[in-house]
Amino acid sequence: MYTQLEQRGSPRPPVNMGTLQKMKAEGEKIAWLTAYDASFAMLVDMAGVDVVLVGDSLGMVIQGHETTVPVTMDDMVYHSRAVARGLGRPFLVADMPFMSYATRDQALANAVRLMQEGGAKMVKLESGTGQLGIVEFLAAHDIPVCAHIGLRPQSVHKVGGFRVQGRDADAAERMKREALDLQNSGADIVLLECVPAGLGAEITQTLEVPVIGIGAGPDVDGQVLVLYDILDLTPGRKPRFTKNFMEGAASPLAALEAYVKAVKDRSYPAPEHCF
Ligand code: KIV
């Protein structure tokens, strides 16, 4: 009964939470990327990515919205199911969209949808101190949770823009406390977006769970970027932390392989990608 989950004897068994904990313990960097459909999921898998995130960034890069706020649960389930069909080895994480986890019961029902209908193995929610009870409730029901802190794009209208977070000493202290509280409430992974590299390093050293960064410097346990940014598919100005891996690559697959290699050998992120 366990063979399907573990594929014993397979040279590249599917990634699970145990794999990610072991990678943190052994100092092997974890390579994440977003994907939104089955074809790119297959390519990302072939390139050796460890974790695939069906991000609500799909609201911007697929649907053409200016923010992630309009994305619905039905959108997330649709894209997650498509990605799940294309994946073999990587661990699949899916975003809980705006206002899909405002209450405990709503969060549980929607997390169950992402896992049962969308094939996700973990859900990610943008979580501040106000979401500790939700994280605890999901964890108590054995739902694997990734808590996303730092810049939280779903709160863009409240905070007034996409800005680096945790720059001053008080804000940094609050974020360290928040990360620890989320871990203690049952979060299995903490994702840090747009924070100074030093704060990323401190939080990573303090937490037992893996810490994944996007614009959080090199000293976190792994990196995540938006697929369309690194393949240079998104026109216009890009965030400072991203990198165009298509430059000098012979094909999209070669670009994705270069991303995985750069995360693993720590050449990405370089100082120019950090705050
Ligand atoms: O929605 C998304 O793609 C994300 C990543 C950028 C971390 O949350």
Tab-separated table of N, CA, C and O in Angstrom, residues 125-223:
chain	number	residue	atom	x	y	z
A	125	LEU	N	-0.520	29.596	2.556
A	125	LEU	CA	-1.355	30.761	2.822
A	125	LEU	C	-0.523	31.921	3.297
A	125	LEU	O	0.472	31.742	3.990
A	126	GLU	N	-0.935	33.108	2.894
A	126	GLU	CA	-0.249	34.329	3.319
A	126	GLU	C	-0.683	34.575	4.746
A	126	GLU	O	-1.843	34.868	5.022
A	127	SER	N	0.286	34.396	5.683
A	127	SER	CA	-0.114	34.313	7.077
A	127	SER	C	0.638	35.304	7.935
A	127	SER	O	1.859	35.275	7.974
A	128	GLY	N	-0.116	36.138	8.640
A	128	GLY	CA	0.478	36.954	9.688
A	128	GLY	C	0.048	36.387	11.023
A	128	GLY	O	-0.458	35.261	11.092
A	129	THR	N	0.245	37.181	12.060
A	129	THR	CA	-0.144	36.750	13.400
A	129	THR	C	-1.643	36.422	13.428
A	129	THR	O	-2.066	35.507	14.133
A	130	GLY	N	-2.440	37.140	12.612
A	130	GLY	CA	-3.884	36.907	12.572
A	130	GLY	C	-4.267	35.524	12.057
A	130	GLY	O	-5.406	35.095	12.238
A	131	GLN	N	-3.347	34.833	11.397
A	131	GLN	CA	-3.680	33.510	10.831
A	131	GLN	C	-3.150	32.345	11.673
A	131	GLN	O	-3.253	31.190	11.266
A	132	LEU	N	-2.603	32.635	12.875
A	132	LEU	CA	-2.019	31.546	13.679
A	132	LEU	C	-3.057	30.470	13.975
A	132	LEU	O	-2.776	29.270	13.894
A	133	GLY	N	-4.276	30.903	14.330
A	133	GLY	CA	-5.344	29.954	14.655
A	133	GLY	C	-5.728	29.100	13.457
A	133	GLY	O	-6.022	27.907	13.586
A	134	ILE	N	-5.692	29.713	12.267
A	134	ILE	CA	-6.043	28.978	11.032
A	134	ILE	C	-4.976	27.915	10.753
A	134	ILE	O	-5.281	26.764	10.457
A	135	VAL	N	-3.695	28.335	10.884
A	135	VAL	CA	-2.587	27.387	10.633
A	135	VAL	C	-2.689	26.217	11.622
A	135	VAL	O	-2.574	25.044	11.246
A	136	GLU	N	-2.961	26.550	12.877
A	136	GLU	CA	-3.066	25.516	13.918
A	136	GLU	C	-4.226	24.554	13.607
A	136	GLU	O	-4.095	23.343	13.746
A	137	PHE	N	-5.341	25.116	13.154
A	137	PHE	CA	-6.525	24.310	12.846
A	137	PHE	C	-6.242	23.360	11.673
A	137	PHE	O	-6.563	22.177	11.714
A	138	LEU	N	-5.603	23.884	10.628
A	138	LEU	CA	-5.278	23.038	9.470
A	138	LEU	C	-4.288	21.947	9.885
A	138	LEU	O	-4.457	20.771	9.535
A	139	ALA	N	-3.266	22.345	10.657
A	139	ALA	CA	-2.252	21.368	11.088
A	139	ALA	C	-2.890	20.275	11.954
A	139	ALA	O	-2.541	19.094	11.837
A	140	ALA	N	-3.859	20.676	12.776
A	140	ALA	CA	-4.537	19.691	13.642
A	140	ALA	C	-5.336	18.693	12.803
A	140	ALA	O	-5.667	17.605	13.277
A	141	HIS	N	-5.648	19.072	11.576
A	141	HIS	CA	-6.355	18.158	10.672
A	141	HIS	C	-5.397	17.511	9.674
A	141	HIS	O	-5.817	17.011	8.611
A	142	ASP	N	-4.098	17.561	10.003
A	142	ASP	CA	-3.066	16.920	9.164
A	142	ASP	C	-2.978	17.475	7.751
A	142	ASP	O	-2.621	16.760	6.801
A	143	ILE	N	-3.293	18.765	7.604
A	143	ILE	CA	-3.093	19.428	6.310
A	143	ILE	C	-1.698	20.049	6.351
A	143	ILE	O	-1.430	20.909	7.199
A	144	PRO	N	-0.782	19.647	5.471
A	144	PRO	CA	0.536	20.285	5.442
A	144	PRO	C	0.413	21.752	5.010
A	144	PRO	O	-0.294	22.060	4.041
A	145	VAL	N	1.093	22.627	5.762
A	145	VAL	CA	0.925	24.075	5.546
A	145	VAL	C	2.267	24.768	5.315
A	145	VAL	O	3.226	24.551	6.059
A	146	CYS	N	2.299	25.618	4.293
A	146	CYS	CA	3.419	26.543	4.087
A	146	CYS	C	2.897	27.938	4.431
A	146	CYS	O	1.896	28.379	3.860
A	147	ALA	N	3.560	28.619	5.367
A	147	ALA	CA	3.128	29.963	5.792
A	147	ALA	C	3.980	31.002	5.082
A	147	ALA	O	5.210	30.986	5.186
A	148	HIS	N	3.320	31.882	4.342
A	148	HIS	CA	4.008	32.895	3.504
A	148	HIS	C	4.001	34.228	4.242
A	148	HIS	O	2.934	34.793	4.483
A	149	ILE	N	5.196	34.713	4.610
A	149	ILE	CA	5.290	35.990	5.337
A	149	ILE	C	6.252	36.942	4.617
A	149	ILE	O	6.818	36.604	3.586
A	150	GLY	N	6.433	38.135	5.208
A	150	GLY	CA	7.215	39.173	4.530
A	150	GLY	C	6.249	39.954	3.657
A	150	GLY	O	5.159	40.334	4.095
A	151	LEU	N	6.623	40.149	2.395
A	151	LEU	CA	5.673	40.784	1.463
A	151	LEU	C	4.563	39.786	1.159
A	151	LEU	O	4.826	38.652	0.725
A	152	ARG	N	3.325	40.200	1.427
A	152	ARG	CA	2.172	39.325	1.177
A	152	ARG	C	1.320	39.987	0.082
A	152	ARG	O	0.579	40.929	0.370
A	153	PRO	N	1.476	39.518	-1.166
A	153	PRO	CA	0.837	40.222	-2.289
A	153	PRO	C	-0.687	40.348	-2.160
A	153	PRO	O	-1.268	41.273	-2.697
A	154	GLN	N	-1.349	39.414	-1.434
A	154	GLN	CA	-2.809	39.541	-1.290
A	154	GLN	C	-3.192	40.762	-0.447
A	154	GLN	O	-4.337	41.191	-0.444
A	155	SER	N	-2.217	41.319	0.300
A	155	SER	CA	-2.499	42.490	1.144
A	155	SER	C	-2.034	43.788	0.480
A	155	SER	O	-1.925	44.821	1.141
A	156	VAL	N	-1.748	43.726	-0.828
A	156	VAL	CA	-1.145	44.874	-1.509
A	156	VAL	C	-1.970	46.157	-1.353
A	156	VAL	O	-1.414	47.242	-1.187
A	157	HIS	N	-3.297	46.045	-1.368
A	157	HIS	CA	-4.119	47.250	-1.263
A	157	HIS	C	-4.108	47.810	0.150
A	157	HIS	O	-4.336	48.993	0.363
A	158	LYS	N	-3.850	46.962	1.130
A	158	LYS	CA	-3.802	47.396	2.531
A	158	LYS	C	-2.448	48.055	2.837
A	158	LYS	O	-2.383	49.069	3.507
A	159	VAL	N	-1.357	47.436	2.317
A	159	VAL	CA	-0.029	47.969	2.649
A	159	VAL	C	0.442	49.043	1.658
A	159	VAL	O	1.432	49.729	1.911
A	160	GLY	N	-0.270	49.176	0.545
A	160	GLY	CA	0.024	50.274	-0.387
A	160	GLY	C	1.173	50.014	-1.329
A	160	GLY	O	1.935	50.929	-1.638
A	161	GLY	N	1.336	48.790	-1.792
A	161	GLY	CA	2.340	48.530	-2.828
A	161	GLY	C	3.193	47.310	-2.521
A	161	GLY	O	3.135	46.745	-1.423
A	162	PHE	N	3.973	46.900	-3.528
A	162	PHE	CA	4.869	45.753	-3.376
A	162	PHE	C	6.199	46.285	-2.856
A	162	PHE	O	6.992	46.846	-3.629
A	163	ARG	N	6.450	46.158	-1.555
A	163	ARG	CA	7.649	46.757	-0.939
A	163	ARG	C	8.417	45.734	-0.114
A	163	ARG	O	7.811	44.804	0.436
A	164	VAL	N	9.705	45.991	0.027
A	164	VAL	CA	10.535	45.147	0.902
A	164	VAL	C	10.012	45.295	2.332
A	164	VAL	O	9.694	46.403	2.776
A	165	GLN	N	9.931	44.185	3.048
A	165	GLN	CA	9.400	44.176	4.415
A	165	GLN	C	10.525	43.889	5.417
A	165	GLN	O	11.527	43.274	5.063
A	166	GLY	N	10.314	44.303	6.670
A	166	GLY	CA	11.258	43.969	7.743
A	166	GLY	C	12.553	44.742	7.685
A	166	GLY	O	13.596	44.267	8.129
A	167	ARG	N	12.498	45.967	7.139
A	167	ARG	CA	13.750	46.729	6.979
A	167	ARG	C	14.213	47.330	8.297
A	167	ARG	O	15.404	47.343	8.581
A	168	ASP	N	13.278	47.850	9.132
A	168	ASP	CA	13.756	48.455	10.382
A	168	ASP	C	13.741	47.422	11.506
A	168	ASP	O	13.151	46.346	11.384
A	169	ALA	N	14.435	47.775	12.603
A	169	ALA	CA	14.690	46.795	13.663
A	169	ALA	C	13.389	46.254	14.267
A	169	ALA	O	13.260	45.042	14.506
A	170	ASP	N	12.376	47.128	14.469
A	170	ASP	CA	11.115	46.672	15.072
A	170	ASP	C	10.397	45.692	14.152
A	170	ASP	O	9.897	44.651	14.582
A	171	ALA	N	10.340	46.073	12.868
A	171	ALA	CA	9.643	45.215	11.902
A	171	ALA	C	10.364	43.864	11.772
A	171	ALA	O	9.730	42.814	11.659
A	172	ALA	N	11.695	43.888	11.836
A	172	ALA	CA	12.467	42.642	11.731
A	172	ALA	C	12.183	41.752	12.944
A	172	ALA	O	11.992	40.532	12.808
A	173	GLU	N	12.143	42.354	14.140
A	173	GLU	CA	11.844	41.592	15.366
A	173	GLU	C	10.466	40.952	15.269
A	173	GLU	O	10.280	39.774	15.602
A	174	ARG	N	9.490	41.762	14.791
A	174	ARG	CA	8.115	41.248	14.669
A	174	ARG	C	8.074	40.056	13.707
A	174	ARG	O	7.418	39.056	13.960
A	175	MET	N	8.846	40.163	12.615
A	175	MET	CA	8.814	39.076	11.631
A	175	MET	C	9.466	37.800	12.173
A	175	MET	O	9.007	36.684	11.924
A	176	LYS	N	10.528	37.984	12.972
A	176	LYS	CA	11.184	36.800	13.563
A	176	LYS	C	10.214	36.078	14.496
A	176	LYS	O	10.089	34.855	14.492
A	177	ARG	N	9.490	36.873	15.304
A	177	ARG	CA	8.502	36.336	16.252
A	177	ARG	C	7.389	35.614	15.481
A	177	ARG	O	6.973	34.511	15.829
A	178	GLU	N	6.937	36.290	14.401
A	178	GLU	CA	5.846	35.749	13.586
A	178	GLU	C	6.247	34.377	12.992
A	178	GLU	O	5.465	33.425	13.030
A	179	ALA	N	7.479	34.303	12.481
A	179	ALA	CA	7.954	33.053	11.862
A	179	ALA	C	7.973	31.929	12.895
A	179	ALA	O	7.531	30.801	12.641
A	180	LEU	N	8.470	32.242	14.094
A	180	LEU	CA	8.545	31.237	15.157
A	180	LEU	C	7.151	30.810	15.604
A	180	LEU	O	6.878	29.616	15.789
A	181	ASP	N	6.254	31.784	15.743
A	181	ASP	CA	4.883	31.465	16.154
A	181	ASP	C	4.197	30.578	15.115
A	181	ASP	O	3.445	29.668	15.458
A	182	LEU	N	4.461	30.856	13.835
A	182	LEU	CA	3.832	30.050	12.780
A	182	LEU	C	4.373	28.614	12.828
A	182	LEU	O	3.615	27.652	12.704
A	183	GLN	N	5.684	28.489	13.035
A	183	GLN	CA	6.258	27.141	13.166
A	183	GLN	C	5.626	26.431	14.366
A	183	GLN	O	5.217	25.272	14.272
A	184	ASN	N	5.526	27.145	15.480
A	184	ASN	CA	4.985	26.517	16.684
A	184	ASN	C	3.493	26.203	16.554
A	184	ASN	O	2.972	25.364	17.286
A	185	SER	N	2.821	26.893	15.627
A	185	SER	CA	1.396	26.611	15.395
A	185	SER	C	1.204	25.458	14.426
A	185	SER	O	0.075	25.067	14.144
A	186	GLY	N	2.303	24.958	13.849
A	186	GLY	CA	2.180	23.770	12.995
A	186	GLY	C	2.563	23.974	11.542
A	186	GLY	O	2.422	23.040	10.739
A	187	ALA	N	3.049	25.180	11.166
A	187	ALA	CA	3.487	25.363	9.774
A	187	ALA	C	4.673	24.428	9.501
A	187	ALA	O	5.590	24.326	10.322
A	188	ASP	N	4.651	23.745	8.359
A	188	ASP	CA	5.722	22.799	8.004
A	188	ASP	C	6.831	23.475	7.224
A	188	ASP	O	7.951	22.972	7.142
A	189	ILE	N	6.510	24.598	6.581
A	189	ILE	CA	7.482	25.372	5.807
A	189	ILE	C	7.119	26.837	5.998
A	189	ILE	O	5.939	27.185	6.108
A	190	VAL	N	8.141	27.700	6.055
A	190	VAL	CA	7.886	29.147	6.059
A	190	VAL	C	8.503	29.719	4.793
A	190	VAL	O	9.645	29.395	4.444
A	191	LEU	N	7.713	30.521	4.076
A	191	LEU	CA	8.209	31.172	2.854
A	191	LEU	C	8.327	32.668	3.132
A	191	LEU	O	7.387	33.282	3.636
A	192	LEU	N	9.493	33.224	2.835
A	192	LEU	CA	9.789	34.640	3.092
A	192	LEU	C	9.883	35.376	1.773
A	192	LEU	O	10.709	35.029	0.929
A	193	GLU	N	9.078	36.419	1.607
A	193	GLU	CA	9.136	37.183	0.346
A	193	GLU	C	9.634	38.603	0.614
A	193	GLU	O	9.092	39.309	1.484
A	194	CYS	N	10.629	39.019	-0.145
A	194	CYS	CA	11.133	40.403	-0.142
A	194	CYS	C	11.516	40.893	1.238
A	194	CYS	O	10.881	41.813	1.786
A	195	VAL	N	12.555	40.311	1.805
A	195	VAL	CA	13.074	40.775	3.094
A	195	VAL	C	14.592	40.925	2.974
A	195	VAL	O	15.217	40.271	2.128
A	196	PRO	N	15.209	41.740	3.826
A	196	PRO	CA	16.667	41.876	3.751
A	196	PRO	C	17.359	40.521	3.950
A	196	PRO	O	16.868	39.680	4.734
A	197	ALA	N	18.467	40.327	3.238
A	197	ALA	CA	19.157	39.032	3.266
A	197	ALA	C	19.548	38.617	4.693
A	197	ALA	O	19.463	37.434	5.050
A	198	GLY	N	19.955	39.580	5.507
A	198	GLY	CA	20.377	39.256	6.883
A	198	GLY	C	19.214	38.706	7.699
A	198	GLY	O	19.384	37.756	8.487
A	199	LEU	N	18.024	39.270	7.498
A	199	LEU	CA	16.842	38.794	8.216
A	199	LEU	C	16.463	37.386	7.725
A	199	LEU	O	16.105	36.507	8.530
A	200	GLY	N	16.581	37.161	6.417
A	200	GLY	CA	16.321	35.831	5.866
A	200	GLY	C	17.227	34.792	6.522
A	200	GLY	O	16.781	33.704	6.907
A	201	ALA	N	18.509	35.147	6.680
A	201	ALA	CA	19.475	34.224	7.282
A	201	ALA	C	19.131	33.954	8.749
A	201	ALA	O	19.144	32.799	9.202
A	202	GLU	N	18.782	35.011	9.487
A	202	GLU	CA	18.471	34.838	10.923
A	202	GLU	C	17.266	33.930	11.139
A	202	GLU	O	17.285	33.049	11.998
A	203	ILE	N	16.214	34.178	10.343
A	203	ILE	CA	14.995	33.370	10.494
A	203	ILE	C	15.300	31.906	10.145
A	203	ILE	O	14.863	30.975	10.823
A	204	THR	N	16.097	31.706	9.105
A	204	THR	CA	16.442	30.334	8.673
A	204	THR	C	17.226	29.590	9.756
A	204	THR	O	17.005	28.398	9.994
A	205	GLN	N	18.132	30.314	10.425
A	205	GLN	CA	18.914	29.663	11.489
A	205	GLN	C	18.043	29.321	12.685
A	205	GLN	O	18.265	28.331	13.372
A	206	THR	N	17.043	30.173	12.946
A	206	THR	CA	16.210	29.987	14.139
A	206	THR	C	15.208	28.842	13.971
A	206	THR	O	14.911	28.137	14.935
A	207	LEU	N	14.663	28.699	12.753
A	207	LEU	CA	13.567	27.736	12.573
A	207	LEU	C	14.077	26.321	12.312
A	207	LEU	O	15.112	26.125	11.685
A	208	GLU	N	13.275	25.348	12.783
A	208	GLU	CA	13.585	23.943	12.479
A	208	GLU	C	13.009	23.532	11.135
A	208	GLU	O	13.513	22.643	10.474
A	209	VAL	N	11.925	24.186	10.735
A	209	VAL	CA	11.295	23.819	9.453
A	209	VAL	C	12.045	24.519	8.309
A	209	VAL	O	12.684	25.557	8.528
A	210	PRO	N	11.973	23.958	7.086
A	210	PRO	CA	12.637	24.621	5.958
A	210	PRO	C	12.087	26.030	5.713
A	210	PRO	O	10.886	26.267	5.839
A	211	VAL	N	12.996	26.943	5.380
A	211	VAL	CA	12.621	28.324	5.055
A	211	VAL	C	12.979	28.556	3.581
A	211	VAL	O	14.125	28.366	3.177
A	212	ILE	N	11.979	28.950	2.797
A	212	ILE	CA	12.176	29.172	1.363
A	212	ILE	C	12.084	30.670	1.106
A	212	ILE	O	11.202	31.334	1.648
A	213	GLY	N	12.974	31.178	0.275
A	213	GLY	CA	13.004	32.618	0.047
A	213	GLY	C	12.701	32.996	-1.391
A	213	GLY	O	13.012	32.256	-2.338
A	214	ILE	N	12.082	34.176	-1.525
A	214	ILE	CA	11.968	34.828	-2.841
A	214	ILE	C	12.337	36.279	-2.555
A	214	ILE	O	11.614	36.986	-1.858
A	215	GLY	N	13.531	36.662	-2.952
A	215	GLY	CA	14.035	37.975	-2.566
A	215	GLY	C	14.365	38.018	-1.088
A	215	GLY	O	14.172	39.041	-0.433
A	216	ALA	N	14.870	36.919	-0.531
A	216	ALA	CA	15.209	36.865	0.898
A	216	ALA	C	16.686	36.514	1.095
A	216	ALA	O	17.087	36.093	2.182
A	217	GLY	N	17.480	36.665	0.042
A	217	GLY	CA	18.918	36.442	0.155
A	217	GLY	C	19.314	34.987	-0.032
A	217	GLY	O	18.464	34.112	-0.213
A	218	PRO	N	20.654	34.736	0.041
A	218	PRO	CA	21.154	33.388	-0.272
A	218	PRO	C	21.098	32.405	0.899
A	218	PRO	O	21.170	31.201	0.693
A	219	ASP	N	20.966	32.932	2.135
A	219	ASP	CA	21.147	32.046	3.293
A	219	ASP	C	19.838	31.495	3.850
A	219	ASP	O	19.631	31.436	5.057
A	220	VAL	N	18.948	31.121	2.947
A	220	VAL	CA	17.713	30.433	3.309
A	220	VAL	C	17.858	28.991	2.799
A	220	VAL	O	18.836	28.668	2.137
A	221	ASP	N	16.887	28.118	3.128
A	221	ASP	CA	17.056	26.706	2.774
A	221	ASP	C	16.758	26.409	1.309
A	221	ASP	O	17.120	25.349	0.806
A	222	GLY	N	16.049	27.326	0.654
A	222	GLY	CA	15.735	27.104	-0.755
A	222	GLY	C	15.225	28.375	-1.377
A	222	GLY	O	14.979	29.365	-0.690
A	223	GLN	N	15.080	28.334	-2.701
A	223	GLN	CA	14.636	29.521	-3.443
A	223	GLN	C	13.403	29.177	-4.264
A	223	GLN	O	13.263	28.049	-4.729
